[in-house]
Amino acid sequence: MSNRSTSTQYPSTPDGRYFVVRGRLWRKSNPALDEETRAQLVKELMAARAAVRHSKEEPGKMTLARRRVDRAKVALGERGPVWWRDGEPDLNRHLVKNTVYARWFSQLQDHRDTT
C-alpha cells in the first residue's frame, strides 16, 4: 500500500513505519521512493493482485501471480529488508498491543472514544 492511501484511512505510528488495521501493524512503503517509482510499483502490485484473483483455478498461475505480488511489495519496502537504518526490528503484522507502540495506540483509542 502506498503511504498516501493509508494516511487518511488508518492511523500511522508516530515514526511513520507502520499503519494499524484492526489492531495489527502493517509496514508502510518506503518514503524515500520517488513518486514515479512508487506509482509504477503500486500499479504493478494492483495488476499482480488482480492476477491472483483471476487464477484461483490454476495453481501454476496462482503461484506466479503471488510471486509478482511479493516482488512488488518488496520493491515498495512493505516486505523484505526494512527501509529504516536505525537497527530497530521489523514488527510487520505484529499485534500493536504487544509492541513498543502499545501505549501510543492505547492513547489513540482513548482519544477516539471521547470524540
XYZ file of N, CA, C and O in Angstrom:
460
model
N 0.844 -1.180 0.000
C 0.000 0.000 0.000
C 0.878 1.228 0.000
O 1.888 1.275 0.682
N 0.440 2.206 -0.687
C 1.202 3.444 -0.704
C 0.947 4.224 0.576
O -0.117 4.130 1.185
N 1.900 5.010 0.981
C 1.756 5.820 2.193
C 0.577 6.765 2.096
O -0.118 7.011 3.053
N 0.335 7.322 0.941
C -0.715 8.310 0.795
C -2.104 7.719 0.997
O -2.957 8.332 1.583
N -2.338 6.512 0.514
C -3.671 5.928 0.648
C -3.964 5.485 2.071
O -5.105 5.412 2.467
N -2.934 5.182 2.856
C -3.177 4.706 4.211
C -3.260 5.834 5.218
O -3.849 5.668 6.266
N -2.694 6.980 4.909
C -2.590 8.032 5.910
C -3.946 8.549 6.375
O -4.086 8.930 7.529
N -4.941 8.571 5.538
C -6.238 9.087 5.938
C -7.186 7.984 6.385
O -8.176 8.272 7.050
N -6.906 6.743 6.079
C -7.812 5.659 6.413
C -7.459 4.965 7.724
O -8.336 4.514 8.435
N -6.182 4.847 8.028
C -5.724 4.108 9.191
C -4.673 4.928 9.930
O -3.899 5.640 9.303
N -4.612 4.796 11.252
C -3.592 5.560 11.985
C -2.189 5.065 11.656
O -1.958 3.861 11.532
N -1.278 6.005 11.531
C 0.133 5.697 11.302
C 0.891 5.859 12.600
O 0.610 6.786 13.376
N 1.859 4.993 12.829
C 2.684 5.110 14.022
C 3.437 6.436 13.974
O 3.684 6.965 12.882
N 3.810 6.966 15.123
C 4.494 8.265 15.157
C 5.771 8.324 14.312
O 6.110 9.375 13.776
N 6.458 7.197 14.153
C 7.691 7.181 13.353
C 7.425 6.960 11.869
O 8.345 6.963 11.059
N 6.153 6.745 11.489
C 5.795 6.597 10.092
C 6.147 5.264 9.460
O 6.049 5.106 8.248
N 6.498 4.286 10.259
C 6.897 2.986 9.714
C 5.716 2.059 9.433
O 5.788 1.210 8.554
N 4.655 2.199 10.207
C 3.523 1.276 10.106
C 2.207 2.029 10.114
O 2.122 3.160 10.582
N 1.171 1.363 9.635
C -0.193 1.802 9.868
C -0.886 0.646 10.573
O -0.406 -0.487 10.560
N -1.997 0.932 11.227
C -2.669 -0.064 12.055
C -4.036 -0.373 11.470
O -4.833 0.532 11.217
N -4.287 -1.669 11.272
C -5.592 -2.146 10.814
C -6.040 -3.245 11.777
O -5.318 -4.231 11.971
N -7.208 -3.027 12.393
C -7.768 -3.998 13.345
C -6.729 -4.460 14.377
O -6.612 -5.645 14.669
N -5.966 -3.486 14.889
C -5.023 -3.777 15.959
C -3.711 -4.403 15.530
O -2.905 -4.795 16.369
N -3.466 -4.493 14.241
C -2.246 -5.119 13.734
C -1.424 -4.096 12.952
O -1.966 -3.285 12.215
N -0.098 -4.160 13.130
C 0.819 -3.272 12.412
C 1.097 -3.795 11.012
O 1.323 -4.997 10.826
N 1.081 -2.898 10.041
C 1.428 -3.229 8.659
C 2.478 -2.229 8.191
O 2.289 -1.019 8.314
N 3.582 -2.744 7.679
C 4.667 -1.861 7.263
C 4.262 -1.007 6.075
O 3.657 -1.490 5.114
N 4.593 0.273 6.164
C 4.297 1.212 5.079
C 5.397 1.134 4.022
O 6.494 0.637 4.282
N 5.094 1.640 2.881
C 6.099 1.653 1.820
C 7.194 2.656 2.151
O 7.025 3.554 2.975
N 8.313 2.492 1.516
C 9.494 3.299 1.758
C 9.241 4.749 1.331
O 9.008 5.013 0.150
N 9.297 5.696 2.249
C 9.031 7.086 1.891
C 10.122 7.702 1.007
O 9.914 8.772 0.431
N 11.262 7.038 0.875
C 12.344 7.558 0.033
C 12.105 7.287 -1.456
O 12.816 7.835 -2.301
N 11.109 6.466 -1.778
C 10.805 6.202 -3.186
C 10.254 7.470 -3.825
O 9.393 8.135 -3.246
N 10.730 7.773 -5.034
C 10.168 8.939 -5.719
C 8.760 8.594 -6.198
O 8.391 7.427 -6.321
N 7.961 9.605 -6.439
C 6.542 9.409 -6.758
C 6.335 8.569 -8.014
O 5.440 7.730 -8.067
N 7.152 8.755 -9.017
C 7.005 7.986 -10.260
C 7.262 6.496 -10.007
O 6.498 5.643 -10.456
N 8.334 6.198 -9.281
C 8.647 4.801 -8.961
C 7.545 4.191 -8.127
O 7.087 3.076 -8.389
N 7.100 4.930 -7.093
C 6.029 4.433 -6.240
C 4.775 4.127 -7.071
O 4.162 3.074 -6.922
N 4.402 5.033 -7.944
C 3.199 4.846 -8.768
C 3.331 3.611 -9.650
O 2.374 2.831 -9.787
N 4.494 3.412 -10.247
C 4.711 2.234 -11.096
C 4.612 0.942 -10.284
O 3.998 -0.037 -10.730
N 5.209 0.956 -9.103
C 5.173 -0.236 -8.252
C 3.762 -0.526 -7.750
O 3.350 -1.689 -7.681
N 3.019 0.495 -7.396
C 1.635 0.296 -6.947
C 0.794 -0.248 -8.104
O -0.027 -1.149 -7.908
N 1.018 0.271 -9.294
C 0.298 -0.230 -10.470
C 0.606 -1.715 -10.686
O -0.300 -2.517 -10.942
N 1.869 -2.091 -10.566
C 2.247 -3.499 -10.704
C 1.627 -4.340 -9.596
O 1.142 -5.442 -9.845
N 1.604 -3.827 -8.373
C 1.000 -4.555 -7.261
C -0.484 -4.800 -7.517
O -0.978 -5.913 -7.311
N -1.192 -3.806 -7.980
C -2.626 -3.961 -8.259
C -2.854 -4.977 -9.389
O -3.766 -5.810 -9.316
N -2.015 -4.932 -10.412
C -2.134 -5.894 -11.513
C -1.840 -7.309 -11.015
O -2.515 -8.272 -11.401
N -0.843 -7.435 -10.146
C -0.499 -8.747 -9.608
C -1.623 -9.284 -8.729
O -1.949 -10.477 -8.785
N -2.234 -8.426 -7.944
C -3.362 -8.859 -7.119
C -4.538 -9.296 -7.982
O -5.234 -10.268 -7.655
N -4.762 -8.593 -9.063
C -5.824 -8.998 -9.999
C -5.503 -10.364 -10.600
O -6.396 -11.207 -10.754
N -4.237 -10.577 -10.923
C -3.824 -11.873 -11.468
C -4.072 -12.989 -10.451
O -4.482 -14.098 -10.837
N -3.859 -12.721 -9.182
C -4.150 -13.715 -8.143
C -5.642 -14.042 -8.150
O -6.034 -15.210 -8.147
N -6.476 -13.004 -8.192
C -7.934 -13.228 -8.188
C -8.389 -14.040 -9.397
O -9.303 -14.856 -9.288
N -7.754 -13.821 -10.535
C -8.186 -14.476 -11.762
C -7.553 -15.850 -11.985
O -7.834 -16.490 -12.995
N -6.717 -16.288 -11.077
C -6.037 -17.577 -11.281
C -6.400 -18.598 -10.213
O -5.671 -19.556 -10.004
N -7.530 -18.413 -9.587
C -7.947 -19.286 -8.487
C -7.984 -20.770 -8.866
O -7.678 -21.625 -8.059
N -8.346 -21.074 -10.085
C -8.494 -22.463 -10.520
C -7.231 -23.036 -11.167
O -7.235 -24.181 -11.591
N -6.176 -22.222 -11.238
C -4.954 -22.676 -11.905
C -3.760 -22.478 -10.974
O -3.176 -21.397 -10.921
N -3.383 -23.548 -10.254
C -2.325 -23.429 -9.252
C -1.003 -22.855 -9.779
O -0.363 -22.060 -9.097
N -0.600 -23.223 -10.971
C 0.648 -22.708 -11.539
C 0.595 -21.209 -11.742
O 1.541 -20.485 -11.388
N -0.511 -20.734 -12.292
C -0.678 -19.292 -12.490
C -0.798 -18.566 -11.152
O -0.314 -17.448 -10.999
N -1.456 -19.198 -10.204
C -1.600 -18.607 -8.874
C -0.230 -18.398 -8.238
O 0.051 -17.338 -7.681
N 0.627 -19.393 -8.332
C 1.976 -19.281 -7.773
C 2.731 -18.123 -8.400
O 3.356 -17.320 -7.696
N 2.669 -18.005 -9.712
C 3.358 -16.904 -10.403
C 2.780 -15.548 -10.005
O 3.526 -14.583 -9.800
N 1.473 -15.477 -9.887
C 0.834 -14.217 -9.515
C 1.222 -13.816 -8.093
O 1.496 -12.641 -7.823
N 1.268 -14.770 -7.192
C 1.658 -14.462 -5.807
C 3.116 -14.008 -5.740
O 3.457 -13.139 -4.937
N 3.958 -14.568 -6.578
C 5.351 -14.114 -6.636
C 5.424 -12.671 -7.119
O 6.244 -11.888 -6.633
N 4.575 -12.320 -8.072
C 4.523 -10.926 -8.553
C 4.116 -9.983 -7.426
O 4.689 -8.909 -7.276
N 3.112 -10.385 -6.655
C 2.682 -9.569 -5.515
C 3.848 -9.392 -4.558
O 4.152 -8.269 -4.126
N 4.528 -10.474 -4.234
C 5.637 -10.404 -3.292
C 6.753 -9.497 -3.817
O 7.275 -8.662 -3.068
N 7.114 -9.628 -5.079
C 8.171 -8.775 -5.658
C 7.792 -7.300 -5.580
O 8.621 -6.458 -5.237
N 6.550 -6.981 -5.881
C 6.107 -5.582 -5.828
C 6.152 -5.058 -4.396
O 6.606 -3.936 -4.147
N 5.709 -5.870 -3.438
C 5.699 -5.429 -2.042
C 7.123 -5.265 -1.508
O 7.402 -4.330 -0.753
N 8.039 -6.128 -1.918
C 9.441 -5.980 -1.517
C 10.014 -4.701 -2.123
O 10.686 -3.917 -1.446
N 9.737 -4.456 -3.392
C 10.237 -3.243 -4.052
C 9.677 -1.980 -3.402
O 10.376 -0.961 -3.305
N 8.440 -2.035 -2.934
C 7.839 -0.897 -2.235
C 8.395 -0.721 -0.822
O 8.235 0.331 -0.214
N 9.029 -1.756 -0.295
C 9.554 -1.694 1.065
C 8.593 -2.223 2.103
O 8.852 -2.132 3.303
N 7.476 -2.790 1.672
C 6.469 -3.301 2.596
C 6.804 -4.696 3.117
O 6.241 -5.146 4.105
N 7.709 -5.374 2.439
C 8.217 -6.689 2.845
C 9.720 -6.685 2.606
O 10.256 -5.782 1.977
N 10.356 -7.746 3.073
C 11.797 -7.861 2.855
C 12.567 -6.985 3.828
O 12.077 -6.642 4.899
N 13.786 -6.611 3.444
C 14.608 -5.785 4.338
C 13.903 -4.471 4.679
O 13.238 -3.881 3.828
N 14.060 -4.042 5.923
C 13.434 -2.790 6.335
C 14.110 -1.614 5.642
O 15.279 -1.693 5.260
N 13.389 -0.515 5.492
C 13.925 0.654 4.814
C 14.520 1.662 5.788
O 15.157 2.620 5.383
N 14.339 1.476 7.079
C 14.948 2.384 8.048
C 16.320 1.848 8.433
O 16.627 0.690 8.249
N 17.166 2.728 8.964
C 18.568 2.389 9.195
C 19.012 2.436 10.651
O 20.196 2.390 10.930
N 18.072 2.510 11.600
C 18.474 2.669 12.991
C 18.575 1.355 13.763
O 18.786 1.339 14.969
N 18.425 0.233 13.069
C 18.569 -1.067 13.702
C 17.338 -1.587 14.410
O 17.358 -2.690 14.965
N 16.250 -0.815 14.407
C 15.019 -1.277 15.054
C 14.454 -2.478 14.288
O 14.515 -2.529 13.068
N 13.891 -3.448 15.007
C 13.367 -4.647 14.348
C 12.101 -4.367 13.543
O 11.425 -3.361 13.750
N 11.805 -5.281 12.659
C 10.581 -5.204 11.875
C 9.440 -5.809 12.687
O 9.526 -6.947 13.132
N 8.395 -5.041 12.895
C 7.233 -5.507 13.655
C 6.023 -5.719 12.753
O 4.883 -5.768 13.228
N 6.267 -5.855 11.461
C 5.189 -6.049 10.497
C 4.318 -7.235 10.917
O 4.827 -8.302 11.258
N 3.028 -7.011 10.904
C 1.992 -7.991 11.213
C 1.866 -8.327 12.696
O 1.073 -9.170 13.076
N 2.648 -7.692 13.557
C 2.517 -7.914 14.995
C 1.269 -7.188 15.501
O 0.880 -6.155 14.968
N 0.681 -7.726 16.552
C -0.396 -7.018 17.222
C 0.210 -5.807 17.908
O 1.198 -5.935 18.642
N -0.373 -4.654 17.672
C 0.179 -3.422 18.212
C 0.261 -3.462 19.737
O 1.205 -2.937 20.329
N -0.662 -4.144 20.385
C -0.676 -4.214 21.850
C 0.531 -4.954 22.413
O 0.837 -4.822 23.595
N 1.232 -5.710 21.573
C 2.403 -6.474 22.009
C 3.714 -5.813 21.583
O 4.751 -6.474 21.562
N 3.675 -4.537 21.237
C 4.859 -3.865 20.718
C 5.135 -2.567 21.475
O 4.354 -2.171 22.344
N 6.205 -1.916 21.102
C 6.556 -0.621 21.692
C 5.526 0.454 21.366
O 5.544 1.528 21.961
N 4.617 0.187 20.439
C 3.587 1.149 20.060
C 2.311 0.999 20.880
O 1.340 1.716 20.671
N 2.280 0.084 21.830
C 1.062 -0.210 22.596
C 0.528 1.018 23.321
O -0.675 1.305 23.257
N 1.386 1.733 24.002
C 0.930 2.903 24.759
C 0.374 3.967 23.816
O -0.682 4.547 24.079
N 1.088 4.254 22.733
C 0.621 5.229 21.742
C -0.756 4.830 21.223
O -1.671 5.645 21.172
N -0.925 3.559 20.867
C -2.190 3.110 20.298
C -3.305 3.175 21.326
O -4.435 3.563 21.013
N -2.997 2.817 22.563
C -3.993 2.892 23.636
C -4.474 4.325 23.815
O -5.671 4.576 23.964
N -3.553 5.268 23.807
C -3.925 6.673 23.949
C -4.743 7.139 22.741
O -5.680 7.913 22.890
N -4.401 6.656 21.588
C -5.148 6.989 20.379
C -6.578 6.473 20.486
O -7.530 7.183 20.190
N -6.721 5.248 20.953
C -8.040 4.657 21.129
C -8.836 5.422 22.175
O -10.024 5.671 22.006
N -8.185 5.799 23.286
C -8.859 6.564 24.333
C -9.378 7.892 23.776
O -10.482 8.316 24.088
N -8.561 8.526 22.953
C -8.954 9.813 22.330
C -10.161 9.612 21.421
O -11.089 10.412 21.422
N -10.163 8.555 20.644
C -11.284 8.284 19.738
C -12.569 8.016 20.508
O -13.650 8.365 20.063
N -12.437 7.379 21.662
C -13.618 7.058 22.457
C -14.255 8.297 23.069
O -15.427 8.299 23.401
N -13.489 9.384 23.223
C -14.021 10.596 23.832
C -14.510 11.607 22.814
O -15.041 12.641 23.174
N -14.315 11.324 21.526
C -14.771 12.279 20.496
C -16.065 11.839 19.874
O -16.531 10.770 20.022
